[in-house]
GROMACS .gro file of C-alpha atoms in nm:
model
  465
    1UNK     CA    1  -0.475  -2.997   1.465
    2UNK     CA    2  -0.803  -3.185   1.498
    3UNK     CA    3  -0.997  -2.860   1.462
    4UNK     CA    4  -0.876  -2.832   1.101
    5UNK     CA    5  -0.874  -3.200   1.011
    6UNK     CA    6  -0.999  -3.253   0.660
    7UNK     CA    7  -1.341  -3.404   0.653
    8UNK     CA    8  -1.415  -3.667   0.393
    9UNK     CA    9  -1.720  -3.850   0.276
   10UNK     CA   10  -1.797  -4.133   0.039
   11UNK     CA   11  -1.993  -4.055  -0.275
   12UNK     CA   12  -2.278  -4.303  -0.287
   13UNK     CA   13  -2.297  -4.277  -0.663
   14UNK     CA   14  -1.935  -4.284  -0.770
   15UNK     CA   15  -1.786  -4.454  -0.468
   16UNK     CA   16  -1.501  -4.204  -0.478
   17UNK     CA   17  -1.348  -4.021  -0.188
   18UNK     CA   18  -1.432  -3.649  -0.201
   19UNK     CA   19  -1.263  -3.378   0.006
   20UNK     CA   20  -1.495  -3.135   0.176
   21UNK     CA   21  -1.307  -2.808   0.187
   22UNK     CA   22  -1.431  -2.531   0.405
   23UNK     CA   23  -1.553  -2.221   0.228
   24UNK     CA   24  -1.353  -1.901   0.243
   25UNK     CA   25  -1.515  -1.567   0.324
   26UNK     CA   26  -1.313  -1.261   0.222
   27UNK     CA   27  -1.428  -0.930   0.366
   28UNK     CA   28  -1.310  -0.618   0.187
   29UNK     CA   29  -1.287  -0.518  -0.179
   30UNK     CA   30  -0.981  -0.294  -0.168
   31UNK     CA   31  -0.644  -0.438  -0.268
   32UNK     CA   32  -0.577  -0.720  -0.023
   33UNK     CA   33  -0.932  -0.861  -0.041
   34UNK     CA   34  -0.954  -0.921  -0.418
   35UNK     CA   35  -0.600  -1.063  -0.424
   36UNK     CA   36  -0.686  -1.300  -0.137
   37UNK     CA   37  -1.012  -1.405  -0.304
   38UNK     CA   38  -0.842  -1.478  -0.636
   39UNK     CA   39  -0.559  -1.669  -0.466
   40UNK     CA   40  -0.800  -1.885  -0.264
   41UNK     CA   41  -1.017  -1.950  -0.570
   42UNK     CA   42  -0.711  -2.051  -0.772
   43UNK     CA   43  -0.640  -2.307  -0.501
   44UNK     CA   44  -0.984  -2.460  -0.553
   45UNK     CA   45  -1.178  -2.288  -0.273
   46UNK     CA   46  -1.532  -2.159  -0.299
   47UNK     CA   47  -1.503  -1.793  -0.204
   48UNK     CA   48  -1.756  -1.531  -0.100
   49UNK     CA   49  -1.618  -1.179  -0.136
   50UNK     CA   50  -1.796  -0.913   0.071
   51UNK     CA   51  -1.777  -0.539   0.002
   52UNK     CA   52  -1.993  -0.279   0.179
   53UNK     CA   53  -1.968  -0.014  -0.091
   54UNK     CA   54  -2.186   0.131  -0.244
   55UNK     CA   55  -2.435   0.072   0.041
   56UNK     CA   56  -2.190   0.226   0.285
   57UNK     CA   57  -1.894   0.435   0.173
   58UNK     CA   58  -1.587   0.562   0.360
   59UNK     CA   59  -1.423   0.897   0.424
   60UNK     CA   60  -1.179   0.841   0.137
   61UNK     CA   61  -1.335   0.626  -0.137
   62UNK     CA   62  -1.499   0.795  -0.434
   63UNK     CA   63  -1.636   0.483  -0.606
   64UNK     CA   64  -1.761   0.136  -0.521
   65UNK     CA   65  -1.502  -0.024  -0.749
   66UNK     CA   66  -1.278  -0.310  -0.644
   67UNK     CA   67  -0.911  -0.218  -0.592
   68UNK     CA   68  -0.975   0.157  -0.591
   69UNK     CA   69  -0.650   0.345  -0.536
   70UNK     CA   70  -0.755   0.631  -0.310
   71UNK     CA   71  -0.415   0.795  -0.254
   72UNK     CA   72  -0.149   0.798  -0.526
   73UNK     CA   73  -0.134   0.566  -0.826
   74UNK     CA   74   0.219   0.440  -0.761
   75UNK     CA   75   0.326   0.091  -0.656
   76UNK     CA   76   0.678   0.218  -0.589
   77UNK     CA   77   1.017   0.154  -0.742
   78UNK     CA   78   1.094  -0.092  -1.018
   79UNK     CA   79   1.467  -0.022  -0.992
   80UNK     CA   80   1.649  -0.354  -0.973
   81UNK     CA   81   1.765  -0.468  -0.629
   82UNK     CA   82   1.558  -0.219  -0.432
   83UNK     CA   83   1.329  -0.344  -0.156
   84UNK     CA   84   0.999  -0.255  -0.336
   85UNK     CA   85   1.131  -0.421  -0.652
   86UNK     CA   86   1.218  -0.733  -0.456
   87UNK     CA   87   0.872  -0.756  -0.304
   88UNK     CA   88   0.710  -0.721  -0.647
   89UNK     CA   89   0.945  -0.979  -0.799
   90UNK     CA   90   0.841  -1.227  -0.532
   91UNK     CA   91   0.476  -1.145  -0.598
   92UNK     CA   92   0.519  -1.200  -0.972
   93UNK     CA   93   0.682  -1.538  -0.909
   94UNK     CA   94   0.391  -1.636  -0.684
   95UNK     CA   95   0.137  -1.536  -0.948
   96UNK     CA   96  -0.010  -1.222  -0.792
   97UNK     CA   97  -0.331  -1.146  -0.976
   98UNK     CA   98  -0.342  -0.775  -0.893
   99UNK     CA   99   0.021  -0.716  -0.978
  100UNK     CA  100  -0.046  -0.873  -1.316
  101UNK     CA  101  -0.321  -0.615  -1.373
  102UNK     CA  102  -0.092  -0.337  -1.246
  103UNK     CA  103   0.172  -0.436  -1.502
  104UNK     CA  104  -0.094  -0.440  -1.774
  105UNK     CA  105  -0.218  -0.089  -1.688
  106UNK     CA  106   0.117   0.078  -1.619
  107UNK     CA  107   0.165   0.443  -1.710
  108UNK     CA  108   0.500   0.620  -1.757
  109UNK     CA  109   0.652   0.694  -1.414
  110UNK     CA  110   1.028   0.680  -1.451
  111UNK     CA  111   1.168   0.398  -1.241
  112UNK     CA  112   0.837   0.342  -1.056
  113UNK     CA  113   0.537   0.124  -1.134
  114UNK     CA  114   0.237   0.356  -1.156
  115UNK     CA  115  -0.100   0.258  -1.299
  116UNK     CA  116  -0.405   0.403  -1.466
  117UNK     CA  117  -0.620   0.364  -1.157
  118UNK     CA  118  -0.955   0.346  -1.343
  119UNK     CA  119  -0.836   0.082  -1.588
  120UNK     CA  120  -0.665  -0.110  -1.308
  121UNK     CA  121  -0.986  -0.130  -1.104
  122UNK     CA  122  -1.185  -0.228  -1.412
  123UNK     CA  123  -0.953  -0.517  -1.493
  124UNK     CA  124  -0.953  -0.642  -1.132
  125UNK     CA  125  -1.335  -0.638  -1.134
  126UNK     CA  126  -1.335  -0.835  -1.460
  127UNK     CA  127  -1.102  -1.098  -1.314
  128UNK     CA  128  -1.330  -1.142  -1.014
  129UNK     CA  129  -1.647  -1.157  -1.224
  130UNK     CA  130  -1.490  -1.414  -1.457
  131UNK     CA  131  -1.396  -1.651  -1.175
  132UNK     CA  132  -1.675  -1.910  -1.121
  133UNK     CA  133  -1.554  -1.989  -0.770
  134UNK     CA  134  -1.604  -1.631  -0.643
  135UNK     CA  135  -1.942  -1.497  -0.536
  136UNK     CA  136  -1.963  -1.123  -0.469
  137UNK     CA  137  -2.195  -0.995  -0.197
  138UNK     CA  138  -2.244  -0.621  -0.164
  139UNK     CA  139  -2.332  -0.570   0.200
  140UNK     CA  140  -2.168  -0.452   0.521
  141UNK     CA  141  -2.038  -0.728   0.746
  142UNK     CA  142  -2.081  -0.634   1.111
  143UNK     CA  143  -2.000  -0.963   1.285
  144UNK     CA  144  -1.731  -1.227   1.253
  145UNK     CA  145  -1.783  -1.600   1.290
  146UNK     CA  146  -1.506  -1.745   1.504
  147UNK     CA  147  -1.657  -2.095   1.512
  148UNK     CA  148  -1.431  -2.227   1.238
  149UNK     CA  149  -1.714  -2.345   1.013
  150UNK     CA  150  -1.549  -2.141   0.740
  151UNK     CA  151  -1.223  -1.953   0.700
  152UNK     CA  152  -1.243  -1.574   0.712
  153UNK     CA  153  -0.995  -1.336   0.555
  154UNK     CA  154  -1.052  -0.992   0.701
  155UNK     CA  155  -0.909  -0.736   0.459
  156UNK     CA  156  -1.123  -0.429   0.526
  157UNK     CA  157  -0.824  -0.200   0.526
  158UNK     CA  158  -0.753   0.127   0.699
  159UNK     CA  159  -1.113   0.248   0.685
  160UNK     CA  160  -1.281  -0.049   0.847
  161UNK     CA  161  -1.639   0.041   0.939
  162UNK     CA  162  -1.701   0.132   1.305
  163UNK     CA  163  -1.926  -0.171   1.360
  164UNK     CA  164  -1.673  -0.417   1.225
  165UNK     CA  165  -1.389  -0.244   1.409
  166UNK     CA  166  -1.584  -0.287   1.731
  167UNK     CA  167  -1.637  -0.655   1.649
  168UNK     CA  168  -1.267  -0.700   1.586
  169UNK     CA  169  -1.191  -0.529   1.914
  170UNK     CA  170  -1.428  -0.771   2.087
  171UNK     CA  171  -1.242  -1.068   1.941
  172UNK     CA  172  -0.890  -0.944   2.001
  173UNK     CA  173  -0.945  -0.773   2.335
  174UNK     CA  174  -0.700  -0.500   2.231
  175UNK     CA  175  -0.763  -0.136   2.148
  176UNK     CA  176  -0.778  -0.028   1.787
  177UNK     CA  177  -0.501   0.208   1.699
  178UNK     CA  178  -0.535   0.498   1.459
  179UNK     CA  179  -0.305   0.698   1.234
  180UNK     CA  180  -0.355   0.924   0.939
  181UNK     CA  181  -0.306   0.840   0.575
  182UNK     CA  182  -0.313   1.059   0.273
  183UNK     CA  183  -0.470   1.152  -0.056
  184UNK     CA  184  -0.258   1.360  -0.293
  185UNK     CA  185  -0.407   1.646  -0.499
  186UNK     CA  186  -0.467   1.584  -0.870
  187UNK     CA  187  -0.434   1.856  -1.135
  188UNK     CA  188  -0.573   1.879  -1.489
  189UNK     CA  189  -0.273   1.843  -1.721
  190UNK     CA  190  -0.407   2.103  -1.964
  191UNK     CA  191  -0.394   2.369  -1.691
  192UNK     CA  192  -0.021   2.329  -1.621
  193UNK     CA  193   0.201   2.605  -1.758
  194UNK     CA  194   0.452   2.388  -1.944
  195UNK     CA  195   0.682   2.684  -2.005
  196UNK     CA  196   0.770   2.694  -1.635
  197UNK     CA  197   0.820   2.322  -1.572
  198UNK     CA  198   1.036   2.043  -1.713
  199UNK     CA  199   1.033   1.666  -1.748
  200UNK     CA  200   1.297   1.470  -1.556
  201UNK     CA  201   1.347   1.163  -1.339
  202UNK     CA  202   1.552   1.196  -1.023
  203UNK     CA  203   1.918   1.116  -1.095
  204UNK     CA  204   1.804   1.031  -1.451
  205UNK     CA  205   1.682   0.690  -1.333
  206UNK     CA  206   1.433   0.546  -1.578
  207UNK     CA  207   1.265   0.771  -1.832
  208UNK     CA  208   1.189   1.139  -1.775
  209UNK     CA  209   0.821   1.092  -1.691
  210UNK     CA  210   0.779   1.333  -1.400
  211UNK     CA  211   0.682   1.696  -1.444
  212UNK     CA  212   0.904   1.906  -1.218
  213UNK     CA  213   0.799   2.246  -1.083
  214UNK     CA  214   1.119   2.434  -0.986
  215UNK     CA  215   1.132   2.694  -0.708
  216UNK     CA  216   1.372   2.979  -0.648
  217UNK     CA  217   1.447   3.061  -0.284
  218UNK     CA  218   1.207   3.357  -0.298
  219UNK     CA  219   0.928   3.146  -0.447
  220UNK     CA  220   0.985   2.877  -0.185
  221UNK     CA  221   0.972   3.129   0.102
  222UNK     CA  222   0.646   3.275  -0.033
  223UNK     CA  223   0.496   2.928  -0.069
  224UNK     CA  224   0.607   2.822   0.278
  225UNK     CA  225   0.469   3.135   0.446
  226UNK     CA  226   0.131   3.079   0.278
  227UNK     CA  227   0.135   2.714   0.380
  228UNK     CA  228   0.212   2.793   0.744
  229UNK     CA  229  -0.069   3.049   0.769
  230UNK     CA  230  -0.331   2.846   0.580
  231UNK     CA  231  -0.647   2.738   0.759
  232UNK     CA  232  -0.644   2.373   0.860
  233UNK     CA  233  -0.938   2.135   0.859
  234UNK     CA  234  -1.083   2.119   1.210
  235UNK     CA  235  -1.011   1.787   1.374
  236UNK     CA  236  -1.312   1.573   1.452
  237UNK     CA  237  -1.367   1.426   1.796
  238UNK     CA  238  -1.234   1.086   1.697
  239UNK     CA  239  -0.919   1.229   1.543
  240UNK     CA  240  -0.604   1.242   1.755
  241UNK     CA  241  -0.339   1.386   1.526
  242UNK     CA  242  -0.142   1.061   1.545
  243UNK     CA  243   0.031   1.080   1.207
  244UNK     CA  244   0.216   0.795   1.043
  245UNK     CA  245   0.574   0.926   1.022
  246UNK     CA  246   0.630   0.788   0.672
  247UNK     CA  247   0.328   0.973   0.535
  248UNK     CA  248   0.321   1.316   0.700
  249UNK     CA  249   0.107   1.599   0.560
  250UNK     CA  250   0.301   1.889   0.411
  251UNK     CA  251   0.153   2.135   0.661
  252UNK     CA  252   0.285   1.922   0.948
  253UNK     CA  253   0.628   1.895   0.784
  254UNK     CA  254   0.640   2.272   0.733
  255UNK     CA  255   0.590   2.329   1.105
  256UNK     CA  256   0.901   2.123   1.179
  257UNK     CA  257   1.137   2.370   1.014
  258UNK     CA  258   1.169   2.591   0.708
  259UNK     CA  259   1.389   2.344   0.523
  260UNK     CA  260   1.205   2.025   0.617
  261UNK     CA  261   1.004   2.017   0.294
  262UNK     CA  262   1.324   2.066   0.092
  263UNK     CA  263   1.456   1.742   0.240
  264UNK     CA  264   1.120   1.568   0.193
  265UNK     CA  265   0.858   1.587  -0.084
  266UNK     CA  266   1.015   1.906  -0.229
  267UNK     CA  267   1.369   1.767  -0.244
  268UNK     CA  268   1.549   1.908  -0.552
  269UNK     CA  269   1.848   1.669  -0.546
  270UNK     CA  270   1.906   1.492  -0.876
  271UNK     CA  271   1.651   1.701  -1.067
  272UNK     CA  272   1.870   1.910  -1.296
  273UNK     CA  273   1.674   2.185  -1.470
  274UNK     CA  274   1.773   2.177  -1.840
  275UNK     CA  275   1.710   2.552  -1.865
  276UNK     CA  276   1.969   2.634  -1.597
  277UNK     CA  277   2.186   2.325  -1.579
  278UNK     CA  278   2.144   2.328  -1.199
  279UNK     CA  279   1.918   2.184  -0.935
  280UNK     CA  280   1.638   2.420  -0.828
  281UNK     CA  281   1.617   2.547  -0.470
  282UNK     CA  282   1.313   2.323  -0.417
  283UNK     CA  283   1.092   2.120  -0.647
  284UNK     CA  284   0.743   1.970  -0.662
  285UNK     CA  285   0.706   1.657  -0.875
  286UNK     CA  286   0.390   1.568  -1.067
  287UNK     CA  287   0.327   1.205  -1.159
  288UNK     CA  288   0.103   1.090  -1.446
  289UNK     CA  289  -0.236   0.966  -1.327
  290UNK     CA  290  -0.365   0.768  -1.626
  291UNK     CA  291  -0.281   0.636  -1.971
  292UNK     CA  292  -0.432   0.942  -2.137
  293UNK     CA  293  -0.187   1.164  -1.945
  294UNK     CA  294  -0.464   1.420  -1.892
  295UNK     CA  295  -0.411   1.446  -1.518
  296UNK     CA  296  -0.119   1.442  -1.274
  297UNK     CA  297  -0.093   1.400  -0.898
  298UNK     CA  298   0.132   1.607  -0.673
  299UNK     CA  299   0.376   1.356  -0.527
  300UNK     CA  300   0.382   1.357  -0.146
  301UNK     CA  301   0.147   1.657  -0.117
  302UNK     CA  302  -0.113   1.513   0.119
  303UNK     CA  303  -0.233   1.785   0.354
  304UNK     CA  304  -0.491   1.885   0.613
  305UNK     CA  305  -0.578   2.227   0.467
  306UNK     CA  306  -0.925   2.354   0.386
  307UNK     CA  307  -1.001   2.343   0.015
  308UNK     CA  308  -1.020   2.720  -0.031
  309UNK     CA  309  -0.678   2.785   0.121
  310UNK     CA  310  -0.542   2.471  -0.041
  311UNK     CA  311  -0.623   2.612  -0.386
  312UNK     CA  312  -0.445   2.938  -0.304
  313UNK     CA  313  -0.137   2.766  -0.163
  314UNK     CA  314  -0.100   2.510  -0.442
  315UNK     CA  315  -0.131   2.780  -0.708
  316UNK     CA  316   0.187   2.934  -0.569
  317UNK     CA  317   0.374   2.634  -0.716
  318UNK     CA  318   0.555   2.747  -1.033
  319UNK     CA  319   0.360   2.621  -1.333
  320UNK     CA  320   0.038   2.574  -1.136
  321UNK     CA  321  -0.066   2.941  -1.115
  322UNK     CA  322  -0.380   2.870  -1.318
  323UNK     CA  323  -0.415   2.504  -1.225
  324UNK     CA  324  -0.750   2.330  -1.232
  325UNK     CA  325  -0.760   2.079  -0.948
  326UNK     CA  326  -0.960   1.764  -1.011
  327UNK     CA  327  -0.916   1.659  -0.649
  328UNK     CA  328  -0.767   1.829  -0.346
  329UNK     CA  329  -0.541   1.664  -0.091
  330UNK     CA  330  -0.684   1.502   0.220
  331UNK     CA  331  -0.579   1.327   0.537
  332UNK     CA  332  -0.802   1.058   0.679
  333UNK     CA  333  -0.791   0.817   0.971
  334UNK     CA  334  -0.659   0.467   0.923
  335UNK     CA  335  -0.698   0.181   1.165
  336UNK     CA  336  -0.481  -0.123   1.213
  337UNK     CA  337  -0.457  -0.394   1.473
  338UNK     CA  338  -0.174  -0.445   1.717
  339UNK     CA  339  -0.045  -0.739   1.517
  340UNK     CA  340   0.248  -0.843   1.739
  341UNK     CA  341   0.003  -0.896   2.023
  342UNK     CA  342  -0.284  -1.067   1.840
  343UNK     CA  343  -0.151  -1.239   1.524
  344UNK     CA  344   0.054  -1.553   1.479
  345UNK     CA  345   0.318  -1.596   1.208
  346UNK     CA  346   0.065  -1.686   0.939
  347UNK     CA  347  -0.168  -1.387   0.992
  348UNK     CA  348  -0.421  -1.584   1.199
  349UNK     CA  349  -0.572  -1.436   1.512
  350UNK     CA  350  -0.408  -1.622   1.799
  351UNK     CA  351  -0.737  -1.655   1.985
  352UNK     CA  352  -0.944  -1.733   1.672
  353UNK     CA  353  -0.722  -1.911   1.415
  354UNK     CA  354  -0.997  -1.945   1.155
  355UNK     CA  355  -0.976  -1.566   1.104
  356UNK     CA  356  -0.688  -1.434   0.892
  357UNK     CA  357  -0.604  -1.063   0.883
  358UNK     CA  358  -0.464  -0.935   0.552
  359UNK     CA  359  -0.349  -0.605   0.407
  360UNK     CA  360  -0.323  -0.270   0.578
  361UNK     CA  361  -0.540  -0.377   0.868
  362UNK     CA  362  -0.254  -0.607   0.971
  363UNK     CA  363  -0.007  -0.321   0.993
  364UNK     CA  364   0.157  -0.304   0.652
  365UNK     CA  365   0.169   0.031   0.476
  366UNK     CA  366   0.147   0.087   0.102
  367UNK     CA  367  -0.034  -0.050  -0.202
  368UNK     CA  368   0.227  -0.310  -0.289
  369UNK     CA  369   0.251  -0.430   0.069
  370UNK     CA  370  -0.130  -0.454   0.089
  371UNK     CA  371  -0.150  -0.672  -0.222
  372UNK     CA  372   0.134  -0.884  -0.085
  373UNK     CA  373  -0.061  -0.928   0.237
  374UNK     CA  374  -0.363  -1.037   0.036
  375UNK     CA  375  -0.152  -1.286  -0.155
  376UNK     CA  376  -0.028  -1.444   0.168
  377UNK     CA  377  -0.368  -1.423   0.336
  378UNK     CA  378  -0.540  -1.596   0.045
  379UNK     CA  379  -0.283  -1.873   0.029
  380UNK     CA  380  -0.292  -1.926   0.406
  381UNK     CA  381  -0.674  -1.935   0.401
  382UNK     CA  382  -0.675  -2.191   0.120
  383UNK     CA  383  -0.448  -2.423   0.316
  384UNK     CA  384  -0.664  -2.386   0.627
  385UNK     CA  385  -0.974  -2.460   0.418
  386UNK     CA  386  -0.807  -2.781   0.301
  387UNK     CA  387  -0.730  -2.882   0.657
  388UNK     CA  388  -0.359  -2.813   0.626
  389UNK     CA  389  -0.132  -2.596   0.839
  390UNK     CA  390   0.010  -2.293   0.659
  391UNK     CA  391   0.380  -2.225   0.687
  392UNK     CA  392   0.518  -1.871   0.692
  393UNK     CA  393   0.751  -1.772   0.407
  394UNK     CA  394   1.123  -1.775   0.486
  395UNK     CA  395   1.260  -1.487   0.689
  396UNK     CA  396   1.518  -1.415   0.417
  397UNK     CA  397   1.244  -1.320   0.168
  398UNK     CA  398   1.077  -0.979   0.145
  399UNK     CA  399   0.736  -1.130   0.227
  400UNK     CA  400   0.883  -1.322   0.519
  401UNK     CA  401   1.061  -1.014   0.652
  402UNK     CA  402   0.750  -0.798   0.634
  403UNK     CA  403   0.543  -1.070   0.800
  404UNK     CA  404   0.808  -1.118   1.068
  405UNK     CA  405   0.806  -0.747   1.148
  406UNK     CA  406   0.431  -0.713   1.195
  407UNK     CA  407   0.413  -1.024   1.412
  408UNK     CA  408   0.733  -0.977   1.614
  409UNK     CA  409   0.775  -0.601   1.659
  410UNK     CA  410   0.745  -0.445   2.003
  411UNK     CA  411   0.370  -0.440   2.062
  412UNK     CA  412   0.377  -0.131   2.283
  413UNK     CA  413   0.517   0.093   2.010
  414UNK     CA  414   0.395  -0.088   1.698
  415UNK     CA  415   0.354   0.121   1.381
  416UNK     CA  416   0.280   0.013   1.024
  417UNK     CA  417   0.577  -0.054   0.798
  418UNK     CA  418   0.671  -0.042   0.431
  419UNK     CA  419   0.911  -0.295   0.290
  420UNK     CA  420   1.271  -0.178   0.340
  421UNK     CA  421   1.610  -0.343   0.361
  422UNK     CA  422   1.604  -0.265   0.733
  423UNK     CA  423   1.343  -0.541   0.769
  424UNK     CA  424   1.540  -0.799   0.574
  425UNK     CA  425   1.792  -1.033   0.733
  426UNK     CA  426   2.135  -0.873   0.691
  427UNK     CA  427   2.420  -1.055   0.523
  428UNK     CA  428   2.654  -1.259   0.735
  429UNK     CA  429   2.908  -1.049   0.923
  430UNK     CA  430   3.197  -1.185   0.718
  431UNK     CA  431   3.028  -1.081   0.394
  432UNK     CA  432   2.934  -0.740   0.533
  433UNK     CA  433   3.296  -0.672   0.621
  434UNK     CA  434   3.414  -0.794   0.283
  435UNK     CA  435   3.159  -0.606   0.073
  436UNK     CA  436   3.157  -0.234   0.143
  437UNK     CA  437   2.940  -0.129  -0.149
  438UNK     CA  438   2.579  -0.097  -0.036
  439UNK     CA  439   2.435  -0.169  -0.381
  440UNK     CA  440   2.628  -0.493  -0.399
  441UNK     CA  441   2.510  -0.594  -0.052
  442UNK     CA  442   2.153  -0.524  -0.156
  443UNK     CA  443   2.200  -0.726  -0.474
  444UNK     CA  444   2.318  -1.024  -0.271
  445UNK     CA  445   2.028  -0.984  -0.025
  446UNK     CA  446   1.783  -0.983  -0.317
  447UNK     CA  447   1.947  -1.286  -0.474
  448UNK     CA  448   1.924  -1.474  -0.145
  449UNK     CA  449   1.564  -1.364  -0.091
  450UNK     CA  450   1.445  -1.478  -0.434
  451UNK     CA  451   1.616  -1.814  -0.391
  452UNK     CA  452   1.450  -1.868  -0.051
  453UNK     CA  453   1.114  -1.751  -0.184
  454UNK     CA  454   1.137  -1.985  -0.482
  455UNK     CA  455   1.212  -2.280  -0.256
  456UNK     CA  456   0.915  -2.195  -0.034
  457UNK     CA  457   0.682  -2.176  -0.335
  458UNK     CA  458   0.814  -2.507  -0.468
  459UNK     CA  459   0.736  -2.680  -0.139
  460UNK     CA  460   0.381  -2.543  -0.126
  461UNK     CA  461   0.089  -2.763  -0.220
  462UNK     CA  462  -0.078  -2.461  -0.381
  463UNK     CA  463  -0.062  -2.353  -0.747
  464UNK     CA  464   0.168  -2.073  -0.858
  465UNK     CA  465   0.075  -1.833  -1.137
   0.00000   0.00000   0.00000
């Protein structure tokens, strides 16, 4: 395209041909933004990274740090041949900067990759500060330049400021959608009654890093009754109660039936209590928050309950009767664009192709998926800055499948997605009939995905790792 043709000039002094790459502006210092900035800089681009905190904060952030993990500290499963594992394996092979820091700051979490969130943010900030091609600007961006003079990666995430959201709405001509996301409660480890809990990993996968709080039927009924009668946070005018189904608050789940929690975040299956030799009636899992192991978060316990009632309800969990909570659970609004309607296959706005949307704003859900979106967004932006056309990753790969979903789903009913095997291209019908074992089918899908991903990376003009 002529619009992106590489401009060249002659150096009067050296007489050498010099490429004039466009600069890359990355807006957002969460997960996708820093990954995109580091990817573009590694490709030789001059990058300006904008972050509005601390001048303007959000409903969920507690710091102004880059890559702050506001919900849990888990980047999902590391079990071989699972969909989250596949996505991370592809990211590692592509040289994801943030995943490298996540691996370096990992804390025990069974078969999951969980990080010390403070150390993780610190290391990401160090990587950005050490890169001479990245300039950090701490100010709120309220307008977007669609002229094409530079390439913009918009990675402001689920809590995009109202002014920038309005600007994005102006450019796309489509309504911003909203759903709720979560923050899990965090408890001081020293306040847990270790006599009432036990360490175990579900189905003994990985190491026994989770603290499990077992319920009898009577304890569960008491807990559930208190939960159902607790006082909820009053919805603000801009809130619509449009929850993301994969991240429902426990108070909403409880209203759907007395056993719903037992098949969700309080599922006891595979968590044998060594004191009884049996599964409990229900169970709450606590996951280590940091390397010091002095705090744990309550897995899947996001809620919309007022803090006073929340303390009373959570202290009905066996082992947490005298718990000291370092942070209570919250639900906050997230925004994302209607990607199938406004994005092309390489995350560019169809109407303004010099603007790339990355991370949760594009309709992916989860930390790992957000970093993956930043990786793609940064690489696409670098190619555009060089005057080259980006090419989407192969559909067989995890990245390609996730990208295909957000750009090809039904626009009318679009909702954010995590990476799952449902998004990946299934095996050929003949193979599906021949191989009945689901684990073996998944292994073959992962093998095919990594091969396709490797070929795509090899064909790219950009550096890897």
